[in-house]
JSON list of C-alpha atoms in Angstrom, two decimals:
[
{"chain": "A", "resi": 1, "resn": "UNK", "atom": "CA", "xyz": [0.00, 0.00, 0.00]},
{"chain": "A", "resi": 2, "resn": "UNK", "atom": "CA", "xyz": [1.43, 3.47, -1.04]},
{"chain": "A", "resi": 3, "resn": "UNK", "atom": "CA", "xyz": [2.02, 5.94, 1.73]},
{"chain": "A", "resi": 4, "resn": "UNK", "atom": "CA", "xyz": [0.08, 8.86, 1.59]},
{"chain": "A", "resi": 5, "resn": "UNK", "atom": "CA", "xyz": [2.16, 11.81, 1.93]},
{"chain": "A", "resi": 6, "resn": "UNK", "atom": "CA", "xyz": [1.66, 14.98, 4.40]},
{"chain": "A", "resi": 7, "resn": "UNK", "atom": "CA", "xyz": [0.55, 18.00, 2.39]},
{"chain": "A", "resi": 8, "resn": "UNK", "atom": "CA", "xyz": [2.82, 20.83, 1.44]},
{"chain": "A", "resi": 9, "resn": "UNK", "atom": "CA", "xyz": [1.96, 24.36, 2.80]},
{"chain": "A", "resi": 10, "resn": "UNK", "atom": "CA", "xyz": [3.17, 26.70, -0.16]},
{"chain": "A", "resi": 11, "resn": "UNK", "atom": "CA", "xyz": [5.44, 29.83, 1.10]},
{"chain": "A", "resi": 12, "resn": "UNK", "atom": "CA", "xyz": [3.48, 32.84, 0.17]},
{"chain": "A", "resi": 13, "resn": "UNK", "atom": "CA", "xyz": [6.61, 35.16, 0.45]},
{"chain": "A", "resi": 14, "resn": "UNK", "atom": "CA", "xyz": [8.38, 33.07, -1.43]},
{"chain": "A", "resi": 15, "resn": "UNK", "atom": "CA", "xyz": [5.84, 32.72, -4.31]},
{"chain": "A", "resi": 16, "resn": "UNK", "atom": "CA", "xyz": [5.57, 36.42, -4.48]},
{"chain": "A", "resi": 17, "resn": "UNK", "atom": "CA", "xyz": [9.32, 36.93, -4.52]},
{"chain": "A", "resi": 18, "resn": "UNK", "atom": "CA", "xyz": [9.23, 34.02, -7.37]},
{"chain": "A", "resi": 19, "resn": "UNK", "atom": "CA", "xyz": [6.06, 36.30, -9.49]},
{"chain": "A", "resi": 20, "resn": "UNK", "atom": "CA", "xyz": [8.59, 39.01, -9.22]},
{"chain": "A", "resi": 21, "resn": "UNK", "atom": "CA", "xyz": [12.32, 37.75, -10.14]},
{"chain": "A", "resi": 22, "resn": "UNK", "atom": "CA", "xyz": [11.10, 36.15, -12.74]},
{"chain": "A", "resi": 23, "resn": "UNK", "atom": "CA", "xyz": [9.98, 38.95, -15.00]},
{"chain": "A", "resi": 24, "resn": "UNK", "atom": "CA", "xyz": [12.96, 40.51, -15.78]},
{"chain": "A", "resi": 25, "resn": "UNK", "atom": "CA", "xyz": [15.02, 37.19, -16.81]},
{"chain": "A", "resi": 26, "resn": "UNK", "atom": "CA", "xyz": [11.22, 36.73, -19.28]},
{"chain": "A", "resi": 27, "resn": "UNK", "atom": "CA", "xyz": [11.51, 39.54, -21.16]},
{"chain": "A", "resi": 28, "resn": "UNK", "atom": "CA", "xyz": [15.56, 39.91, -21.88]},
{"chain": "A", "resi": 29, "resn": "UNK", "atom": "CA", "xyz": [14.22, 36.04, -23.32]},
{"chain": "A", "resi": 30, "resn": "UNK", "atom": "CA", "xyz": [11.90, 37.40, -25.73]},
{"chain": "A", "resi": 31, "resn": "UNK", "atom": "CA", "xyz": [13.63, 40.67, -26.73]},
{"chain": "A", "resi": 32, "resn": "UNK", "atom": "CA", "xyz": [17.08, 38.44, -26.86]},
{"chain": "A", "resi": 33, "resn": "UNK", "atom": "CA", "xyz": [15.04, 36.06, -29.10]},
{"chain": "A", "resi": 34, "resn": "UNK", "atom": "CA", "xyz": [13.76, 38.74, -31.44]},
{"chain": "A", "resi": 35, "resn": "UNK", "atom": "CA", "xyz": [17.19, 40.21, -31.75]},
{"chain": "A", "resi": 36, "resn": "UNK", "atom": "CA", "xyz": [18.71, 36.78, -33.06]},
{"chain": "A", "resi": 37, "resn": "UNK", "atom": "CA", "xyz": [15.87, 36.28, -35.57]},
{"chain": "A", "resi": 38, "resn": "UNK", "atom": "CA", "xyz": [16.12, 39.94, -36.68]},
{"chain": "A", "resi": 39, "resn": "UNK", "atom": "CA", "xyz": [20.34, 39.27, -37.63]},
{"chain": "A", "resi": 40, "resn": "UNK", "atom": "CA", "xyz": [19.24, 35.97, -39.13]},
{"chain": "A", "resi": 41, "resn": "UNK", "atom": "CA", "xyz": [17.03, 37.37, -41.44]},
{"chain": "A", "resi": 42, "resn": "UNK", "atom": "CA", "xyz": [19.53, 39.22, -44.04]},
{"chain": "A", "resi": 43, "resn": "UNK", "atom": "CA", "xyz": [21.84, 35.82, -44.56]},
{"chain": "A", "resi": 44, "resn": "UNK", "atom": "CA", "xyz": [18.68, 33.79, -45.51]},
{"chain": "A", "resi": 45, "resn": "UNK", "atom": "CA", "xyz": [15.72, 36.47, -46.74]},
{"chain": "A", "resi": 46, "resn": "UNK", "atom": "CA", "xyz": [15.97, 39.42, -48.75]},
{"chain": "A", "resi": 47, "resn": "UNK", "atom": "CA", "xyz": [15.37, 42.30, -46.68]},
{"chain": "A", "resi": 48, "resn": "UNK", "atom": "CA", "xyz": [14.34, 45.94, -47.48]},
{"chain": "A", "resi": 49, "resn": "UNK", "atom": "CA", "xyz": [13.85, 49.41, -45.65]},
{"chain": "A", "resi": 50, "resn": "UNK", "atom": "CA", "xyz": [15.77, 48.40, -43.27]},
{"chain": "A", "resi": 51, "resn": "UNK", "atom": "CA", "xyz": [19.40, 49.21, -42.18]},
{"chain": "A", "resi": 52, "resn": "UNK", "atom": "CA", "xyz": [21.26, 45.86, -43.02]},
{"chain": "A", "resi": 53, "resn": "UNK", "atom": "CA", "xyz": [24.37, 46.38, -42.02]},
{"chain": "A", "resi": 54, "resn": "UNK", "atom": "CA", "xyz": [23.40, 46.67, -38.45]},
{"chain": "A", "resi": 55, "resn": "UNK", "atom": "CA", "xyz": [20.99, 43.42, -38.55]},
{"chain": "A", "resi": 56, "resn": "UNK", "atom": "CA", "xyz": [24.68, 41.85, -39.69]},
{"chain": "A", "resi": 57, "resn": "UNK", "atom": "CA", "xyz": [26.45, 43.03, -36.77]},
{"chain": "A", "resi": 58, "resn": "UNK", "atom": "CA", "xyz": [23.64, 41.72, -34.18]},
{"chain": "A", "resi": 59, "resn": "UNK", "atom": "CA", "xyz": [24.44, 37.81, -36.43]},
{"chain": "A", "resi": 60, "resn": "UNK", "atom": "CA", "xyz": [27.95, 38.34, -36.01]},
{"chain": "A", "resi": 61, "resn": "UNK", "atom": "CA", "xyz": [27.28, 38.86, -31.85]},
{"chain": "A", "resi": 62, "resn": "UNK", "atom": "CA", "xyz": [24.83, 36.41, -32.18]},
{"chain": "A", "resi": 63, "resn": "UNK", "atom": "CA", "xyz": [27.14, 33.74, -29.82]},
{"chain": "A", "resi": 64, "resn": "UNK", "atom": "CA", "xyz": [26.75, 36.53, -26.98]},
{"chain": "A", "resi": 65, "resn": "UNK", "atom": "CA", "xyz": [23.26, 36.65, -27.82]},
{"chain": "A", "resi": 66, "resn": "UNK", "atom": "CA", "xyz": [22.38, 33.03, -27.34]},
{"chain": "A", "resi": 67, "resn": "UNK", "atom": "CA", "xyz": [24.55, 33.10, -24.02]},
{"chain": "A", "resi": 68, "resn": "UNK", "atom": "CA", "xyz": [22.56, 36.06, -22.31]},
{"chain": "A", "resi": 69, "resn": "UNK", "atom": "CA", "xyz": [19.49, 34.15, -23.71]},
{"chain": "A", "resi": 70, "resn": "UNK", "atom": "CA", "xyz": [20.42, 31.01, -22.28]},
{"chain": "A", "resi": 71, "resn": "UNK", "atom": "CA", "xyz": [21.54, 32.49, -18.86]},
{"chain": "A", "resi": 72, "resn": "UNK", "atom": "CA", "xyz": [18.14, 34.15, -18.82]},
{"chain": "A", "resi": 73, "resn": "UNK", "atom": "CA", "xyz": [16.03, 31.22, -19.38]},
{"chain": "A", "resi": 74, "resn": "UNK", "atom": "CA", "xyz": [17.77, 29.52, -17.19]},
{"chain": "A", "resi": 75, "resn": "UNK", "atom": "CA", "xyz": [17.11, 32.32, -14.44]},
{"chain": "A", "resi": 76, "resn": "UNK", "atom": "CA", "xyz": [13.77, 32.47, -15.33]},
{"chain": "A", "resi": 77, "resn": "UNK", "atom": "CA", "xyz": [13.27, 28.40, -14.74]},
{"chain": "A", "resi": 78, "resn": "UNK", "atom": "CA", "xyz": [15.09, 29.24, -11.16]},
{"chain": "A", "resi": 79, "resn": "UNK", "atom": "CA", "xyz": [12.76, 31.76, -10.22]},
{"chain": "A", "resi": 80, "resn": "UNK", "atom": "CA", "xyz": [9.80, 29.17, -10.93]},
{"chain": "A", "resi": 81, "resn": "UNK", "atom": "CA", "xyz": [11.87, 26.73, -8.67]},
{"chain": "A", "resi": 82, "resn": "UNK", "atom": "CA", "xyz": [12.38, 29.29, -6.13]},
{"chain": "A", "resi": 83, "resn": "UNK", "atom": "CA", "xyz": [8.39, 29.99, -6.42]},
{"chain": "A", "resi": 84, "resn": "UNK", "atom": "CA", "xyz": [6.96, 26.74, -6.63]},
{"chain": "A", "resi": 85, "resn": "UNK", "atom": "CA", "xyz": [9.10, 24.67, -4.87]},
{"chain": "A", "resi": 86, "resn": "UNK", "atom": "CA", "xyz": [9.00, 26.31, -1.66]},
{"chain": "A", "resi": 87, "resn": "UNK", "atom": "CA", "xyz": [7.25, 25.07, 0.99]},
{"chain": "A", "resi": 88, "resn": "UNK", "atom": "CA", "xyz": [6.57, 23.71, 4.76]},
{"chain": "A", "resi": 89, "resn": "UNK", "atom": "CA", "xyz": [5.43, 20.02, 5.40]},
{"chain": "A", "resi": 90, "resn": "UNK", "atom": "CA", "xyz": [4.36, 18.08, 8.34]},
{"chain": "A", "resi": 91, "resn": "UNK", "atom": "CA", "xyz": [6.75, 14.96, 8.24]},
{"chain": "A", "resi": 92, "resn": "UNK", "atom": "CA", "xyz": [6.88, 11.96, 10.28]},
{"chain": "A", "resi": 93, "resn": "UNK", "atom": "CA", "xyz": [9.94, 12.71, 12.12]},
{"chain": "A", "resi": 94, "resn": "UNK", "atom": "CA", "xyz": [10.27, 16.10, 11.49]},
{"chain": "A", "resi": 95, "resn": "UNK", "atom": "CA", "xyz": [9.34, 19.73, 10.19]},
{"chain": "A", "resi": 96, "resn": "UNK", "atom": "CA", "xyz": [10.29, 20.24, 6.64]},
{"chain": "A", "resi": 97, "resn": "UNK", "atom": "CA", "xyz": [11.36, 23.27, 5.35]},
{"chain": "A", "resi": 98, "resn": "UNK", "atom": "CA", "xyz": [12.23, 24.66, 2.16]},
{"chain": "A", "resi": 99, "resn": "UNK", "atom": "CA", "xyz": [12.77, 28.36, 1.48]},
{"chain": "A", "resi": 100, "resn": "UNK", "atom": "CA", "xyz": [14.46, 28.80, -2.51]},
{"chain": "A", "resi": 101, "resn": "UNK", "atom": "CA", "xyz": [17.20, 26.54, -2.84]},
{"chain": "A", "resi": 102, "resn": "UNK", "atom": "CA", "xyz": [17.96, 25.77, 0.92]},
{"chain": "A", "resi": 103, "resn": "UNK", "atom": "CA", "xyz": [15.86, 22.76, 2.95]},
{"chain": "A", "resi": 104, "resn": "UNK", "atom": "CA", "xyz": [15.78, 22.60, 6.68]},
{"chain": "A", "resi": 105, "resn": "UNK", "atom": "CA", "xyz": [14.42, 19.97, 8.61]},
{"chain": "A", "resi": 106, "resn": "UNK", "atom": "CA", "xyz": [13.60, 20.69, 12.59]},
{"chain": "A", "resi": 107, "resn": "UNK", "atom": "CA", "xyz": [13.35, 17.64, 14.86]},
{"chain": "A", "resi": 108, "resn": "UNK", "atom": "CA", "xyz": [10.35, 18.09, 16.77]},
{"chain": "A", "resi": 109, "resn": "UNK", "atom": "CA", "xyz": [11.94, 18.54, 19.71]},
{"chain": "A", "resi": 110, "resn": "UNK", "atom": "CA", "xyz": [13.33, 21.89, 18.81]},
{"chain": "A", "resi": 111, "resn": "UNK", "atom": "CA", "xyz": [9.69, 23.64, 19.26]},
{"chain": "A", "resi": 112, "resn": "UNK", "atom": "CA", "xyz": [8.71, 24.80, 21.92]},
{"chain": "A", "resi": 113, "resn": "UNK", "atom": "CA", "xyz": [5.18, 26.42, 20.97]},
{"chain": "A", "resi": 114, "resn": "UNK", "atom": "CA", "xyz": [3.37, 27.36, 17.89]},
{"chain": "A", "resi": 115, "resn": "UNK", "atom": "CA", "xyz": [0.50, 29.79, 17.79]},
{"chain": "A", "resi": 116, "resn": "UNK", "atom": "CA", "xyz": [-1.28, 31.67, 15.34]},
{"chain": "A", "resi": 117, "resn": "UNK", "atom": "CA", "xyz": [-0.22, 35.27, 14.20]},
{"chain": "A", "resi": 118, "resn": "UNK", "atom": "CA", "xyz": [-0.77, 37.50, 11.59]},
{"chain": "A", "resi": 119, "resn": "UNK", "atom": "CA", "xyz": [1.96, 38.69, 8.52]},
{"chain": "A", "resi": 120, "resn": "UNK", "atom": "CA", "xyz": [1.05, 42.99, 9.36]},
{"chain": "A", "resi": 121, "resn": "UNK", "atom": "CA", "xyz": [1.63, 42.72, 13.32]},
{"chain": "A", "resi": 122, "resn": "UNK", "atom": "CA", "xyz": [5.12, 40.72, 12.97]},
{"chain": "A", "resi": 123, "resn": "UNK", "atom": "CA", "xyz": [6.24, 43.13, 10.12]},
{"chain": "A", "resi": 124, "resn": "UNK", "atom": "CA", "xyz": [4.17, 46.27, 10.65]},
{"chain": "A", "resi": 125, "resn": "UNK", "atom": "CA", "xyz": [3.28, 48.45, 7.39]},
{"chain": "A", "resi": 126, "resn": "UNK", "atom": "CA", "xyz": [4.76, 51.62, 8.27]},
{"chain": "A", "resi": 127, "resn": "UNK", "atom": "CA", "xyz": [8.46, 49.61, 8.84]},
{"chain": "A", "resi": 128, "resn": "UNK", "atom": "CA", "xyz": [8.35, 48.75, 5.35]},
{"chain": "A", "resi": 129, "resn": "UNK", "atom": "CA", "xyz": [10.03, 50.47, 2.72]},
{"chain": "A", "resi": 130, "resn": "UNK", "atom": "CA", "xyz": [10.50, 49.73, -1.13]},
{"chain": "A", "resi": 131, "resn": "UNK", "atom": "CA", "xyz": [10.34, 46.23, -2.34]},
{"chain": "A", "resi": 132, "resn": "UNK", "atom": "CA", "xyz": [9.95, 44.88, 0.82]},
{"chain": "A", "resi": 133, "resn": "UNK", "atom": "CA", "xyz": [6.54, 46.69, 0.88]},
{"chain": "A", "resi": 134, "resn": "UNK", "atom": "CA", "xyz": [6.04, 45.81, -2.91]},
{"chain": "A", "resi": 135, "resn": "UNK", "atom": "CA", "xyz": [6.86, 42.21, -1.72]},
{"chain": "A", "resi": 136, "resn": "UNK", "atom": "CA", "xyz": [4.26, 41.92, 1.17]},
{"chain": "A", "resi": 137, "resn": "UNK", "atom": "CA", "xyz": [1.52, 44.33, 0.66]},
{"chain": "A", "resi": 138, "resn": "UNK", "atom": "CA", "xyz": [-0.75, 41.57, -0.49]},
{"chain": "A", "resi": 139, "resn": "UNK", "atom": "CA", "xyz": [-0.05, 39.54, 2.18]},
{"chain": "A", "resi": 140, "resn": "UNK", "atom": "CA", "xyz": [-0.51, 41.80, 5.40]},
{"chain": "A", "resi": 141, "resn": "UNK", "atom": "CA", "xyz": [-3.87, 40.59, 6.48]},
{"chain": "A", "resi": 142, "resn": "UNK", "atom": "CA", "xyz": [-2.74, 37.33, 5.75]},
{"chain": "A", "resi": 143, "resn": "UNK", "atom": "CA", "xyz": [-2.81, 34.93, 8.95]},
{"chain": "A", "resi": 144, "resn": "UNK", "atom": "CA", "xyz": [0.35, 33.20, 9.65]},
{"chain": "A", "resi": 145, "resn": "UNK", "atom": "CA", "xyz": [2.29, 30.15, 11.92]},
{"chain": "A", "resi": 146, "resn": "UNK", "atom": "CA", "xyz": [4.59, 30.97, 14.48]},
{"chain": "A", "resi": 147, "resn": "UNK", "atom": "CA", "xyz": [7.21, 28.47, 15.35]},
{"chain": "A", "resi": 148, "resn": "UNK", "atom": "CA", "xyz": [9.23, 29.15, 18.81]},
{"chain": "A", "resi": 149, "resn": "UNK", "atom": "CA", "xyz": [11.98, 26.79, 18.65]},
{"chain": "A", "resi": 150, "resn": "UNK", "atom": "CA", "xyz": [14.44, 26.37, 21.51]},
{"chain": "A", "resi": 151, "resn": "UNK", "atom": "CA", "xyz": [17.30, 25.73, 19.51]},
{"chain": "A", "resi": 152, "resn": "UNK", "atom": "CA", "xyz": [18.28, 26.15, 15.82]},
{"chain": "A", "resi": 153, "resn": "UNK", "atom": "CA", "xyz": [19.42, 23.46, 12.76]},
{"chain": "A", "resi": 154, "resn": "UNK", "atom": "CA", "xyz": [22.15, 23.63, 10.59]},
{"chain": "A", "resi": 155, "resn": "UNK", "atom": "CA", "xyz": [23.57, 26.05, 8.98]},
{"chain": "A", "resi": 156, "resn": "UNK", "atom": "CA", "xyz": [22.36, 27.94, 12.24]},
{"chain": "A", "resi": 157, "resn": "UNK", "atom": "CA", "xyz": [20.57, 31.02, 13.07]},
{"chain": "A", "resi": 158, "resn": "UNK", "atom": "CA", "xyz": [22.99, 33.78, 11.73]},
{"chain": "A", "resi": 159, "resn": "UNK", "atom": "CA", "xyz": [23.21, 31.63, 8.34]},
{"chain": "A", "resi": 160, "resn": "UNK", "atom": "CA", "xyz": [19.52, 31.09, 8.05]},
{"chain": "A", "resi": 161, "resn": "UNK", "atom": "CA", "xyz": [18.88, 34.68, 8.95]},
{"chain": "A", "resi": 162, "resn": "UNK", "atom": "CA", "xyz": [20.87, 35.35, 5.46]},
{"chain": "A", "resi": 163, "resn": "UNK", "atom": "CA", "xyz": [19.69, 32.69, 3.46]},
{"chain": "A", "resi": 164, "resn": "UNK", "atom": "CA", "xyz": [16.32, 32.98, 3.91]},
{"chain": "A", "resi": 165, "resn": "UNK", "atom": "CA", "xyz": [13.65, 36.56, 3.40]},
{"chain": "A", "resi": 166, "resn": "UNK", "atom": "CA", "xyz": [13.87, 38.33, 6.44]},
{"chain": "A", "resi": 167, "resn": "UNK", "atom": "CA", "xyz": [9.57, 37.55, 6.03]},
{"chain": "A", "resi": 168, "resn": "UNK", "atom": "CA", "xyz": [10.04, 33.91, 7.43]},
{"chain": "A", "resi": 169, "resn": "UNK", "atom": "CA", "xyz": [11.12, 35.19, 10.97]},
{"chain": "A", "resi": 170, "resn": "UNK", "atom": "CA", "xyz": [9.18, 37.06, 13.41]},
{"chain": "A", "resi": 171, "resn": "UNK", "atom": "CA", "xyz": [10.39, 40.92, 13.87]},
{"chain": "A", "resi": 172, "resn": "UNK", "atom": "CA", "xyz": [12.82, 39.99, 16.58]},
{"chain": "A", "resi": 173, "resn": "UNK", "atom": "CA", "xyz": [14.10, 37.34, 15.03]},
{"chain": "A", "resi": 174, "resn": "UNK", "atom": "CA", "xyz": [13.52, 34.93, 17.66]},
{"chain": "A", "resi": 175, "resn": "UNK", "atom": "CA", "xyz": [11.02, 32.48, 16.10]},
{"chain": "A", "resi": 176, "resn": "UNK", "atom": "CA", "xyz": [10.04, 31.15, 12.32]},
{"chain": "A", "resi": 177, "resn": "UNK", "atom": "CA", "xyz": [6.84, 32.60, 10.39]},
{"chain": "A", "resi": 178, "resn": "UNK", "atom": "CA", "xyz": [5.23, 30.22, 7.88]},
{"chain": "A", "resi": 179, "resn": "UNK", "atom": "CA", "xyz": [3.03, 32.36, 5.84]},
{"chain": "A", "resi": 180, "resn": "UNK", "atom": "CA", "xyz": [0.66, 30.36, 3.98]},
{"chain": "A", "resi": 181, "resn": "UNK", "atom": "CA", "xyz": [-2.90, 29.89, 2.66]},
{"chain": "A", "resi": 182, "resn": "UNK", "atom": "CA", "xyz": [-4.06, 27.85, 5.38]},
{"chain": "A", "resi": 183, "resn": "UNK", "atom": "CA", "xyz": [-1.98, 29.09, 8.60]},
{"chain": "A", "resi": 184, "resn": "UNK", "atom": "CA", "xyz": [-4.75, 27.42, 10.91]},
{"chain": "A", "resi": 185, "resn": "UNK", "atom": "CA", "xyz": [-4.35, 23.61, 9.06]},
{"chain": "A", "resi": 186, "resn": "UNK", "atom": "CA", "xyz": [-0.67, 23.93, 9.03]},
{"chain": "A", "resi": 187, "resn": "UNK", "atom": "CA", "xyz": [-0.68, 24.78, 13.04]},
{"chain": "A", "resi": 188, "resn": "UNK", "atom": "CA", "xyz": [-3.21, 21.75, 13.43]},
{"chain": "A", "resi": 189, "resn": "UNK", "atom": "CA", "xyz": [-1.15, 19.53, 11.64]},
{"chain": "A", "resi": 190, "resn": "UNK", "atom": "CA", "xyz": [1.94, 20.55, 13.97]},
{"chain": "A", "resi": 191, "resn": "UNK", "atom": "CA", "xyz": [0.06, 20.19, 16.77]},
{"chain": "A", "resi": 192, "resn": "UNK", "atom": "CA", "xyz": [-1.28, 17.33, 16.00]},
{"chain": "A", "resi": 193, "resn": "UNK", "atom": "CA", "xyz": [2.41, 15.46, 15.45]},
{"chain": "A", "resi": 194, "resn": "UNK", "atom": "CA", "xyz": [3.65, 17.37, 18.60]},
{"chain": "A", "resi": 195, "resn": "UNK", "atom": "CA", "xyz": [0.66, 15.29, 19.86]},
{"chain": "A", "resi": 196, "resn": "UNK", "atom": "CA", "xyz": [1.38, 12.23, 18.87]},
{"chain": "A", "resi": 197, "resn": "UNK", "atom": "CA", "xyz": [5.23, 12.14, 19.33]},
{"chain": "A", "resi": 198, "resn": "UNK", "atom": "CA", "xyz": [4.68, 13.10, 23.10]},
{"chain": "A", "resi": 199, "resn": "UNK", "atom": "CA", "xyz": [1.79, 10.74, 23.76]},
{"chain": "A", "resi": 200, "resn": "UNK", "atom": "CA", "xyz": [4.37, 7.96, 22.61]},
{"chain": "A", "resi": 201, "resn": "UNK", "atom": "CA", "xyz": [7.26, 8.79, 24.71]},
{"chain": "A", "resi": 202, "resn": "UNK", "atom": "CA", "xyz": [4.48, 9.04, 27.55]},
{"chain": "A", "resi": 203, "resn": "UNK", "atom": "CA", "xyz": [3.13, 5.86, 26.83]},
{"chain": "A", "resi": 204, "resn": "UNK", "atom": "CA", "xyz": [-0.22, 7.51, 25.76]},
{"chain": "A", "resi": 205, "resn": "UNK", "atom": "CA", "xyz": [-0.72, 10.09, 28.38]},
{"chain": "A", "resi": 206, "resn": "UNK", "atom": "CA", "xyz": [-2.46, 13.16, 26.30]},
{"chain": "A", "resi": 207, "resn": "UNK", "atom": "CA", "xyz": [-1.16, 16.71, 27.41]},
{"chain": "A", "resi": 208, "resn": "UNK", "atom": "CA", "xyz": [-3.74, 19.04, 25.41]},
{"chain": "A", "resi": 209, "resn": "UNK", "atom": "CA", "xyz": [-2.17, 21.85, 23.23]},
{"chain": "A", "resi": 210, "resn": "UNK", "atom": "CA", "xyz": [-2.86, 24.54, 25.98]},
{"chain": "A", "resi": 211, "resn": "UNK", "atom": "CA", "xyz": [-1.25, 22.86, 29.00]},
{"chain": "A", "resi": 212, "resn": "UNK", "atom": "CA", "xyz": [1.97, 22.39, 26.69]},
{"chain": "A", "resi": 213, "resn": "UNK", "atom": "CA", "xyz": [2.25, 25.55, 26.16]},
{"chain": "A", "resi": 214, "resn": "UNK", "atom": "CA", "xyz": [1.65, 26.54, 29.60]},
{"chain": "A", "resi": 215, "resn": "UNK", "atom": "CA", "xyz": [4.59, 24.14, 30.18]},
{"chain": "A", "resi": 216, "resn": "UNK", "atom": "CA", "xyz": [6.52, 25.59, 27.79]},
{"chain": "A", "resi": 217, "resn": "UNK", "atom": "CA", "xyz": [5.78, 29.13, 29.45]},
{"chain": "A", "resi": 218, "resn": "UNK", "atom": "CA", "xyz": [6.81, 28.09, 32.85]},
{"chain": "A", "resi": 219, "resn": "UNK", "atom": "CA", "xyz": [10.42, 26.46, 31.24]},
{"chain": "A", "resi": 220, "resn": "UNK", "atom": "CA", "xyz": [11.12, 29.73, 29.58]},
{"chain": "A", "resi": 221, "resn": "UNK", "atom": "CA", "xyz": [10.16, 31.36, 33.21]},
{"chain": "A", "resi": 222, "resn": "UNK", "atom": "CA", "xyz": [12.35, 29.01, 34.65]},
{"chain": "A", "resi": 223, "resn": "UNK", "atom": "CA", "xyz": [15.24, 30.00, 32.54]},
{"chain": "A", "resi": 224, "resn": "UNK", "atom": "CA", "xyz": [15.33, 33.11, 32.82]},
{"chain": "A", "resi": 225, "resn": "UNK", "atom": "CA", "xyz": [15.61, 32.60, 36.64]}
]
C-alpha cells in the first residue's frame, strides 16, 4: 500500500518573490530572441527598408546573444523553482522546510510552541520600505504560523537569517513565520504530530495543546531565573 504523503503548505513570500524575479530574466528572453531572428534574417531572406548592415552586426554577436538568452532562461526556470518549490510540510519525524534553494528539517523537539499570528503585526506596514513593501503588501492581512523553537538546525541562526527573506522570521528574530494559505491547518497539523510524538514517549498520556504551552511558558520562566 502506497504511503500517503503529508501536504505541502506553499510559502506565500516566497511565491511572491518568485512572481517578481522572474519577470525581468522573461523579457531579456523574448527581446534576446527577437534580436537573433532579426540578424538571421539578411543571410537567408531578402530584406528591405531596413538598415542591413546593423541586422549583420547583431548575427555576427549572435554567440553573446544566445549566451545572455540562455543564462536568462535559465534564471527564469530558477525563479519558478524558487516559487513553486517552496514550501513547509508536516513529516513523520520532522518539520520540513524549504525556502528557494535551501531545505531545513527541525526535529520536533526543537519547538517549543506554535500559535497563530498574523503577517502585518510581525512586520508592521509603516516599517516597510521599497520592495519589501512591494513584496508583502498583499499579504498583510494574511494569517500566519509561528514556530518558537528552543534551539536552531544547521547552517544555524545567523546563516539562516541570510539565506532565507527576512519575512520567514518574526520581527525579533527569535522564532520562524510560515506564511501560507491555510496558517490554521498547518498549526493543526503541527500540533497534532507534537501530539502524537509526546503521547508515545508518555506511553499515551495526552497533554492538550494549551497545558503544553503553559509548560513551555513556565520552562522559559524558569530559565530566565
Amino acid at each position: 500500500m502506497k504511503k500517503k504523503r503529508s501536504t505541502r503548505h506553499n510559502l506565500l513570500v516566497y511565491s511572491r518573490l518568485g512572481q517578481r524575479l522572474r519577470t525581468a530574466p522573461f523579457l531579456i528572453v523574448i527581446f534576446g530572441s527577437i534580436l537573433l531572428f532579426m540578424g538571421w534574417l539578411p543571410n537567408h531572406s531578402s530584406v528591405q527598408g531596413i538598415n542591413v548592415e546593423l541586422l549583420k552586426t547583431l548575427w555576427e554577436g549572435r554567440i553573446l546573444l544566445i549566451v545572455v538568452i540562455l543564462c536568462s532562461l535559465a534564471l527564469f526556470v530558477l525563479t519558478i523553482i524558487i516559487g513553486r518549490g517552496s514550501y513547509v510540510q508536516v513529516r513523520a519525524v520532522t518539520l520540513h522546510i524549504r525556502a528557494g534553494l535551501l531545505a531545513v528539517n527541525i526535529s520536533y523537539k526543537r519547538i517549543r510552541q506554535i500559535r497563530l499570528g498574523q503577517l502585518a503585526a510581525q512586520h508592521p506596514e509603516e516599517t516597510l520600505r521599497g520592495s519589501d513593501w512591494a513584496l508583502i503588501e498583499p499579504l498583510l492581512g494574511q494569517p500566519c504560523t509561528v514556530v518558537d523553537i528552543s534551539s536552531w538546525p544547521w547552517p544555524g541562526k545567523k546563516w539562516l537569517h541570510k539565506l532565507w527573506s527576512k519575512f520567514m522570521f518574526t520581527h525579533d528574530g527569535n522564532s520562524l513565520l510560515f506564511v501560507v494559505k491555510d496558517a490554521m491547518v498547518l498549526n493543526q497539523q503541527i500540533d497534532g504530530r507534537l501530539a502524537a510524538l509526546q503521547s508515545s514517549a508518555k506511553k499515551g498520556r495526552y497533554v492538550d495543546p494549551l497545558a503544553r504551552a503553559i509548560q513551555a511558558e513556565r520552562k522559559q520562566r524558569g530559565q530566565r531565573r
